[in-house]
PDB file of C-alpha atoms in Angstrom:
ATOM      1  CA  MET A   1       1.726 -28.872   5.390  1.00  0.00           C
ATOM      2  CA  MET A   2       0.899 -29.630   1.849  1.00  0.00           C
ATOM      3  CA  GLU A   3       3.289 -32.583   1.669  1.00  0.00           C
ATOM      4  CA  GLN A   4       1.333 -34.462   4.525  1.00  0.00           C
ATOM      5  CA  PRO A   5      -1.169 -37.135   3.464  1.00  0.00           C
ATOM      6  CA  LEU A   6      -4.148 -34.906   3.781  1.00  0.00           C
ATOM      7  CA  SER A   7      -6.612 -36.994   1.811  1.00  0.00           C
ATOM      8  CA  GLY A   8      -5.969 -39.994   4.365  1.00  0.00           C
ATOM      9  CA  TRP A   9      -8.022 -38.139   6.944  1.00  0.00           C
ATOM     10  CA  MET A  10     -10.178 -35.673   4.653  1.00  0.00           C
ATOM     11  CA  THR A  11     -12.845 -36.352   2.132  1.00  0.00           C
ATOM     12  CA  HIS A  12     -12.376 -35.443  -1.373  1.00  0.00           C
ATOM     13  CA  SER A  13     -14.521 -32.479  -0.899  1.00  0.00           C
ATOM     14  CA  GLU A  14     -12.923 -31.183   2.233  1.00  0.00           C
ATOM     15  CA  TYR A  15      -9.231 -31.831   0.462  1.00  0.00           C
ATOM     16  CA  LEU A  16     -10.150 -29.647  -2.257  1.00  0.00           C
ATOM     17  CA  GLU A  17     -11.740 -26.961  -0.357  1.00  0.00           C
ATOM     18  CA  PHE A  18      -8.610 -26.900   1.885  1.00  0.00           C
ATOM     19  CA  SER A  19      -5.815 -27.212  -0.806  1.00  0.00           C
ATOM     20  CA  GLU A  20      -7.565 -24.976  -3.509  1.00  0.00           C
ATOM     21  CA  ILE A  21      -9.577 -22.341  -1.575  1.00  0.00           C
ATOM     22  CA  LYS A  22      -7.962 -22.145   1.826  1.00  0.00           C
ATOM     23  CA  ILE A  23      -4.370 -22.527   1.107  1.00  0.00           C
ATOM     24  CA  GLY A  24      -4.844 -20.656  -2.128  1.00  0.00           C
ATOM     25  CA  ARG A  25      -6.299 -17.652  -0.271  1.00  0.00           C
ATOM     26  CA  LEU A  26      -3.431 -17.693   1.924  1.00  0.00           C
ATOM     27  CA  MET A  27      -0.932 -17.814  -0.906  1.00  0.00           C
ATOM     28  CA  THR A  28      -2.657 -15.145  -2.665  1.00  0.00           C
ATOM     29  CA  TYR A  29      -2.583 -13.051   0.372  1.00  0.00           C
ATOM     30  CA  ALA A  30       1.331 -13.628   0.672  1.00  0.00           C
ATOM     31  CA  ARG A  31       2.016 -13.100  -3.000  1.00  0.00           C
ATOM     32  CA  HIS A  32       0.037  -9.753  -2.773  1.00  0.00           C
ATOM     33  CA  LEU A  33       1.798  -8.359   0.387  1.00  0.00           C
ATOM     34  CA  THR A  34       5.127  -9.347  -1.555  1.00  0.00           C
ATOM     35  CA  ASN A  35       4.191  -7.100  -4.271  1.00  0.00           C
ATOM     36  CA  VAL A  36       2.743  -4.465  -2.326  1.00  0.00           C
ATOM     37  CA  LEU A  37       6.002  -4.221   0.036  1.00  0.00           C
ATOM     38  CA  ASN A  38       8.510  -4.742  -2.593  1.00  0.00           C
ATOM     39  CA  ASN A  39       8.984  -1.394  -4.213  1.00  0.00           C
ATOM     40  CA  ALA A  40       9.221   0.228  -0.835  1.00  0.00           C
ATOM     41  CA  MET A  41      11.866  -2.359   0.493  1.00  0.00           C
ATOM     42  CA  THR A  42      13.955  -2.803  -2.571  1.00  0.00           C
ATOM     43  CA  ALA A  43      13.308  -0.172  -5.634  1.00  0.00           C
ATOM     44  CA  ALA A  44      15.719   2.747  -4.213  1.00  0.00           C
ATOM     45  CA  ASP A  45      18.297   0.304  -3.923  1.00  0.00           C
ATOM     46  CA  CYS A  46      17.884  -1.245  -7.149  1.00  0.00           C
ATOM     47  CA  PHE A  47      17.761   2.270  -8.701  1.00  0.00           C
ATOM     48  CA  PHE A  48      20.689   4.062  -7.149  1.00  0.00           C
ATOM     49  CA  ASP A  49      22.963   0.479  -6.927  1.00  0.00           C
ATOM     50  CA  PRO A  50      21.727  -1.816  -9.829  1.00  0.00           C
ATOM     51  CA  ASP A  51      23.002  -5.137  -9.960  1.00  0.00           C
ATOM     52  CA  PRO A  52      25.644  -5.268 -12.480  1.00  0.00           C
ATOM     53  CA  ASP A  53      24.712  -8.657 -13.982  1.00  0.00           C
ATOM     54  CA  CYS A  54      21.281  -7.398 -14.718  1.00  0.00           C
ATOM     55  CA  PRO A  55      20.871  -3.610 -14.494  1.00  0.00           C
ATOM     56  CA  GLU A  56      17.628  -3.286 -16.580  1.00  0.00           C
ATOM     57  CA  ARG A  57      16.082  -4.925 -13.446  1.00  0.00           C
ATOM     58  CA  ALA A  58      16.058  -1.403 -11.799  1.00  0.00           C
ATOM     59  CA  ASN A  59      13.391  -0.318 -14.343  1.00  0.00           C
ATOM     60  CA  ASP A  60      10.928  -3.022 -13.498  1.00  0.00           C
ATOM     61  CA  ASP A  61       8.005  -2.204 -11.617  1.00  0.00           C
ATOM     62  CA  ASP A  62       7.547  -5.218  -9.196  1.00  0.00           C
ATOM     63  CA  GLY A  63       4.465  -3.856  -7.615  1.00  0.00           C
ATOM     64  CA  PHE A  64       1.227  -3.170  -9.471  1.00  0.00           C
ATOM     65  CA  PRO A  65       2.171  -0.923 -12.493  1.00  0.00           C
ATOM     66  CA  GLY A  66      -1.077   1.357 -13.890  1.00  0.00           C
ATOM     67  CA  GLU A  67      -4.525  -0.474 -13.775  1.00  0.00           C
ATOM     68  CA  GLU A  68      -2.978  -3.741 -12.434  1.00  0.00           C
ATOM     69  CA  ILE A  69      -3.743  -3.090  -8.796  1.00  0.00           C
ATOM     70  CA  VAL A  70      -7.339  -2.808  -9.958  1.00  0.00           C
ATOM     71  CA  LYS A  71      -7.311  -5.759 -11.988  1.00  0.00           C
ATOM     72  CA  THR A  72      -5.712  -7.796  -9.252  1.00  0.00           C
ATOM     73  CA  TYR A  73      -8.477  -6.765  -6.675  1.00  0.00           C
ATOM     74  CA  ASN A  74     -10.978  -7.676  -8.924  1.00  0.00           C
ATOM     75  CA  SER A  75      -9.829 -10.970  -9.630  1.00  0.00           C
ATOM     76  CA  SER A  76      -8.962 -11.814  -5.972  1.00  0.00           C
ATOM     77  CA  THR A  77     -12.291 -10.880  -4.802  1.00  0.00           C
ATOM     78  CA  ASN A  78     -14.215 -12.750  -7.722  1.00  0.00           C
ATOM     79  CA  ARG A  79     -12.198 -15.726  -6.715  1.00  0.00           C
ATOM     80  CA  TYR A  80     -12.529 -15.762  -3.063  1.00  0.00           C
ATOM     81  CA  LYS A  81     -16.012 -14.885  -2.324  1.00  0.00           C
ATOM     82  CA  LEU A  82     -15.475 -14.594   1.539  1.00  0.00           C
ATOM     83  CA  LEU A  83     -12.614 -11.789   1.368  1.00  0.00           C
ATOM     84  CA  THR A  84     -15.254  -9.188   2.685  1.00  0.00           C
ATOM     85  CA  ALA A  85     -12.251  -7.471   4.790  1.00  0.00           C
ATOM     86  CA  TRP A  86     -10.998  -6.219   0.937  1.00  0.00           C
ATOM     87  CA  ALA A  87     -14.341  -4.672   0.367  1.00  0.00           C
ATOM     88  CA  LEU A  88     -13.971  -1.208  -0.505  1.00  0.00           C
ATOM     89  CA  PRO A  89     -15.882   1.594   1.185  1.00  0.00           C
ATOM     90  CA  ASP A  90     -18.942   2.933  -0.488  1.00  0.00           C
ATOM     91  CA  PRO A  91     -18.853   5.989  -1.391  1.00  0.00           C
ATOM     92  CA  LEU A  92     -14.908   5.962  -1.737  1.00  0.00           C
ATOM     93  CA  PRO A  93     -13.103   8.170   0.647  1.00  0.00           C
ATOM     94  CA  GLU A  94     -11.811  11.705  -0.600  1.00  0.00           C
ATOM     95  CA  TYR A  95      -8.213  12.388  -0.640  1.00  0.00           C
ATOM     96  CA  ILE A  96      -5.730  15.216  -1.208  1.00  0.00           C
ATOM     97  CA  VAL A  97      -2.178  15.634  -2.346  1.00  0.00           C
ATOM     98  CA  ASP A  98      -0.380  17.505   0.516  1.00  0.00           C
ATOM     99  CA  ARG A  99       2.335  19.385  -1.482  1.00  0.00           C
ATOM    100  CA  ALA A 100       3.421  21.045   1.776  1.00  0.00           C
ATOM    101  CA  VAL A 101       5.427  17.886   2.421  1.00  0.00           C
ATOM    102  CA  THR A 102       7.931  16.604  -0.142  1.00  0.00           C
ATOM    103  CA  CYS A 103      10.500  13.748  -0.426  1.00  0.00           C
ATOM    104  CA  THR A 104      12.354  12.922  -3.354  1.00  0.00           C
ATOM    105  CA  THR A 105      13.710   9.717  -4.909  1.00  0.00           C
ATOM    106  CA  GLY A 106      16.812   8.851  -2.662  1.00  0.00           C
ATOM    107  CA  GLU A 107      15.645  10.734   0.431  1.00  0.00           C
ATOM    108  CA  GLU A 108      14.544   9.019   3.798  1.00  0.00           C
ATOM    109  CA  VAL A 109      10.557   8.238   3.918  1.00  0.00           C
ATOM    110  CA  PRO A 110       9.286  10.574   6.730  1.00  0.00           C
ATOM    111  CA  TRP A 111       5.894   8.822   6.695  1.00  0.00           C
ATOM    112  CA  THR A 112       4.670   5.256   6.045  1.00  0.00           C
ATOM    113  CA  GLY A 113       1.886   5.659   3.601  1.00  0.00           C
ATOM    114  CA  ILE A 114       0.717   6.399   0.061  1.00  0.00           C
ATOM    115  CA  TRP A 115       2.699   9.088  -1.894  1.00  0.00           C
ATOM    116  CA  TYR A 116       1.673  10.970  -5.004  1.00  0.00           C
ATOM    117  CA  PRO A 117       4.537  11.297  -7.519  1.00  0.00           C
ATOM    118  CA  ASP A 118       5.096  14.917  -9.450  1.00  0.00           C
ATOM    119  CA  THR A 119       5.039  12.840 -12.383  1.00  0.00           C
ATOM    120  CA  GLY A 120       1.228  12.702 -11.973  1.00  0.00           C
ATOM    121  CA  LEU A 121      -0.495   9.224 -12.511  1.00  0.00           C
ATOM    122  CA  GLU A 122      -0.723   9.348 -16.405  1.00  0.00           C
ATOM    123  CA  ARG A 123       0.975   6.033 -17.096  1.00  0.00           C
ATOM    124  CA  HIS A 124       2.367   6.109 -13.606  1.00  0.00           C
ATOM    125  CA  SER A 125       1.303   4.884 -10.162  1.00  0.00           C
ATOM    126  CA  LEU A 126       0.723   5.984  -6.383  1.00  0.00           C
ATOM    127  CA  THR A 127       3.804   4.847  -4.397  1.00  0.00           C
ATOM    128  CA  PHE A 128       3.631   2.817  -0.976  1.00  0.00           C
ATOM    129  CA  ALA A 129       6.569   4.225   0.848  1.00  0.00           C
ATOM    130  CA  ILE A 130       7.838   3.281   4.301  1.00  0.00           C
ATOM    131  CA  LYS A 131       9.251   5.475   6.928  1.00  0.00           C
ATOM    132  CA  GLY A 132      12.950   5.309   7.356  1.00  0.00           C
ATOM    133  CA  ARG A 133      13.537   3.604   3.808  1.00  0.00           C
ATOM    134  CA  ARG A 134      15.094   5.659   1.004  1.00  0.00           C
ATOM    135  CA  MET A 135      12.192   6.973  -1.442  1.00  0.00           C
ATOM    136  CA  GLN A 136      11.758   5.013  -4.565  1.00  0.00           C
ATOM    137  CA  PRO A 137      11.435   6.167  -7.763  1.00  0.00           C
ATOM    138  CA  ALA A 138       8.043   6.461  -9.926  1.00  0.00           C
ATOM    139  CA  PHE A 139       7.693   3.744 -12.759  1.00  0.00           C
ATOM    140  CA  ARG A 140       6.545   5.261 -16.052  1.00  0.00           C
ATOM    141  CA  ILE A 141       4.474   2.471 -18.047  1.00  0.00           C
ATOM    142  CA  LEU A 142       6.050   2.267 -21.504  1.00  0.00           C
ATOM    143  CA  LYS A 143       3.689  -0.612 -22.581  1.00  0.00           C
ATOM    144  CA  THR A 144       0.847  -2.240 -20.536  1.00  0.00           C
ATOM    145  CA  LYS A 145       0.325  -5.903 -20.271  1.00  0.00           C
ATOM    146  CA  ASP A 146      -2.637  -5.448 -22.777  1.00  0.00           C
ATOM    147  CA  GLU A 147      -0.577  -3.627 -25.273  1.00  0.00           C
ATOM    148  CA  LEU A 148       2.200  -6.099 -25.362  1.00  0.00           C
ATOM    149  CA  LYS A 149      -0.619  -8.798 -25.665  1.00  0.00           C
ATOM    150  CA  ALA A 150      -1.856  -7.148 -28.374  1.00  0.00           C
ATOM    151  CA  GLU A 151       1.579  -7.415 -30.117  1.00  0.00           C
ATOM    152  CA  GLY A 152       1.885 -11.297 -29.607  1.00  0.00           C
ATOM    153  CA  ALA A 153       3.848 -11.499 -26.295  1.00  0.00           C
ATOM    154  CA  TYR A 154       3.021 -14.542 -24.146  1.00  0.00           C
ATOM    155  CA  LEU A 155       2.379 -14.021 -20.478  1.00  0.00           C
ATOM    156  CA  PRO A 156       4.193 -10.529 -20.596  1.00  0.00           C
ATOM    157  CA  SER A 157       4.837  -8.070 -17.651  1.00  0.00           C
ATOM    158  CA  ALA A 158       4.095  -4.376 -18.145  1.00  0.00           C
ATOM    159  CA  LYS A 159       7.274  -2.688 -19.461  1.00  0.00           C
ATOM    160  CA  THR A 160       8.526   0.045 -17.424  1.00  0.00           C
ATOM    161  CA  VAL A 161      11.407   2.579 -16.559  1.00  0.00           C
ATOM    162  CA  ALA A 162      12.304   3.979 -13.065  1.00  0.00           C
ATOM    163  CA  VAL A 163      12.236   7.976 -12.845  1.00  0.00           C
ATOM    164  CA  ALA A 164      13.163   9.833 -10.229  1.00  0.00           C
ATOM    165  CA  THR A 165      10.879  12.497  -8.848  1.00  0.00           C
ATOM    166  CA  ALA A 166       9.591  14.032  -5.892  1.00  0.00           C
ATOM    167  CA  SER A 167       6.540  12.714  -4.199  1.00  0.00           C
ATOM    168  CA  HIS A 168       3.730  14.164  -1.544  1.00  0.00           C
ATOM    169  CA  PRO A 169       1.557  12.365   0.775  1.00  0.00           C
ATOM    170  CA  PHE A 170      -1.842  11.367  -0.094  1.00  0.00           C
ATOM    171  CA  LEU A 171      -4.071  11.935   2.881  1.00  0.00           C
ATOM    172  CA  PRO A 172      -7.862  12.292   3.422  1.00  0.00           C
ATOM    173  CA  SER A 173      -9.383  15.653   2.306  1.00  0.00           C
ATOM    174  CA  VAL A 174     -10.467  18.139   5.508  1.00  0.00           C
ATOM    175  CA  ARG A 175     -14.200  17.151   4.272  1.00  0.00           C
ATOM    176  CA  GLN A 176     -13.425  13.493   4.684  1.00  0.00           C
ATOM    177  CA  GLN A 177     -11.751  14.189   7.826  1.00  0.00           C
ATOM    178  CA  GLU A 178     -14.535  16.092   9.338  1.00  0.00           C
ATOM    179  CA  SER A 179     -17.145  13.300   8.140  1.00  0.00           C
ATOM    180  CA  SER A 180     -15.270  10.746   9.834  1.00  0.00           C
ATOM    181  CA  PRO A 181     -16.322   9.749  13.238  1.00  0.00           C
ATOM    182  CA  ASP A 182     -12.733   8.572  14.429  1.00  0.00           C
ATOM    183  CA  LEU A 183      -9.860  10.423  12.548  1.00  0.00           C
ATOM    184  CA  LEU A 184      -6.825   8.280  13.542  1.00  0.00           C
ATOM    185  CA  ALA A 185      -2.907   9.138  12.795  1.00  0.00           C
ATOM    186  CA  LYS A 186       0.101   6.931  13.573  1.00  0.00           C
ATOM    187  CA  ALA A 187       3.259   8.253  15.268  1.00  0.00           C
ATOM    188  CA  GLY A 188       5.732   9.787  12.563  1.00  0.00           C
ATOM    189  CA  GLN A 189       2.702  10.616  10.275  1.00  0.00           C
ATOM    190  CA  PRO A 190       2.333  14.136   9.585  1.00  0.00           C
ATOM    191  CA  CYS A 191      -0.710  15.678  11.157  1.00  0.00           C
ATOM    192  CA  PRO A 192      -3.675  15.388   8.869  1.00  0.00           C
ATOM    193  CA  ARG A 193      -5.782  17.830  10.817  1.00  0.00           C
ATOM    194  CA  ALA A 194      -5.034  20.741  13.369  1.00  0.00           C
ATOM    195  CA  GLY A 195      -6.291  20.447  16.794  1.00  0.00           C
ATOM    196  CA  VAL A 196      -6.128  18.446  19.764  1.00  0.00           C
ATOM    197  CA  TRP A 197      -5.280  14.793  19.631  1.00  0.00           C
ATOM    198  CA  GLN A 198      -5.537  12.082  22.226  1.00  0.00           C
ATOM    199  CA  THR A 199      -3.633   8.883  22.477  1.00  0.00           C
ATOM    200  CA  GLN A 200      -5.263   5.462  22.364  1.00  0.00           C
ATOM    201  CA  ASP A 201      -3.906   4.190  25.644  1.00  0.00           C
ATOM    202  CA  VAL A 202      -5.692   3.559  28.817  1.00  0.00           C
ATOM    203  CA  ASN A 203      -4.182   6.734  30.314  1.00  0.00           C
ATOM    204  CA  ALA A 204      -5.097   8.591  27.444  1.00  0.00           C
ATOM    205  CA  THR A 205      -2.760  11.879  27.048  1.00  0.00           C
ATOM    206  CA  GLU A 206      -3.673  14.818  24.815  1.00  0.00           C
ATOM    207  CA  HIS A 207      -1.560  17.116  22.838  1.00  0.00           C
ATOM    208  CA  SER A 208      -2.010  19.821  20.219  1.00  0.00           C
ATOM    209  CA  TYR A 209      -0.702  19.304  16.711  1.00  0.00           C
ATOM    210  CA  GLY A 210      -0.560  21.637  13.760  1.00  0.00           C
ATOM    211  CA  LEU A 211      -1.683  20.356  10.393  1.00  0.00           C
ATOM    212  CA  GLY A 212       1.781  18.681   8.951  1.00  0.00           C
ATOM    213  CA  GLU A 213       3.448  18.456  12.288  1.00  0.00           C
ATOM    214  CA  PRO A 214       4.945  14.879  12.907  1.00  0.00           C
ATOM    215  CA  MET A 215       2.914  12.859  15.377  1.00  0.00           C
ATOM    216  CA  ALA A 216       4.737  12.119  18.370  1.00  0.00           C
ATOM    217  CA  ASN A 217       5.803   8.143  19.733  1.00  0.00           C
ATOM    218  CA  LEU A 218       5.224   8.101  23.485  1.00  0.00           C
ATOM    219  CA  GLY A 219       6.167   4.482  23.819  1.00  0.00           C
ATOM    220  CA  SER A 220       2.644   3.360  23.802  1.00  0.00           C
ATOM    221  CA  ALA A 221       2.018  -0.106  25.524  1.00  0.00           C
ATOM    222  CA  TYR A 222       0.966  -1.274  22.302  1.00  0.00           C
ATOM    223  CA  GLY A 223       3.850  -0.402  20.360  1.00  0.00           C
ATOM    224  CA  LEU A 224       3.622   2.636  18.338  1.00  0.00           C
ATOM    225  CA  THR A 225       1.199   5.243  19.374  1.00  0.00           C
ATOM    226  CA  VAL A 226      -1.752   5.970  17.705  1.00  0.00           C
ATOM    227  CA  TRP A 227      -3.398   9.117  18.035  1.00  0.00           C
ATOM    228  CA  ARG A 228      -7.200  10.227  17.479  1.00  0.00           C
ATOM    229  CA  TRP A 229      -8.232  13.780  16.811  1.00  0.00           C
ATOM    230  CA  HIS A 230     -10.428  15.177  19.872  1.00  0.00           C
ATOM    231  CA  LYS A 231     -11.500  18.670  19.163  1.00  0.00           C
ATOM    232  CA  GLU A 232     -10.362  21.911  17.841  1.00  0.00           C
ATOM    233  CA  SER A 233      -7.510  23.652  19.935  1.00  0.00           C
TER     234      SER A 233
END
């Protein structure tokens, strides 16, 4: 698209808006999605089967180490003012660590979502993991980008090391669930609140789930079954 003579049928201002704003926004989305999914898709393989030509790459956090996710969010929203879909809820939701469910590095991930590492978050990050993939390691930050810049490094990346650990689902708290008008859970996720749940299909099906019990996949017409909390058992 960008190789076409766009300036031949656009005014200069239209061309600048298209190339620098609209295309730039799409490229920003694509780059951030790559970073978000990278560790979930490749970090476990790199950790257990490092590239013999570059084994040190197994220690690189190619996601958003430490506070980089906050800086990236602020930078993107400040640059693209129309990214209203990225607006954070106010107040922020309350979440808890569900230690009843554990997945260690290398094990098959039972639920797609955010996981909390047993290392804690001091110089570590939350983990996004994908159901069916191997759980990736946590990454400990040895030196942040700011620390490396202070030492004179030019365009540095955070220096990290991969650490095998156990992780637990990071879920909305009971108080947050009760205040939410629509508590939803996807098939395969651990049940975030005990009670009667209802599918989102036209012909809704009800089923009782206990806390932490995997939500069933009933072959929804929409693909993956999505459940909505309905009432107490």
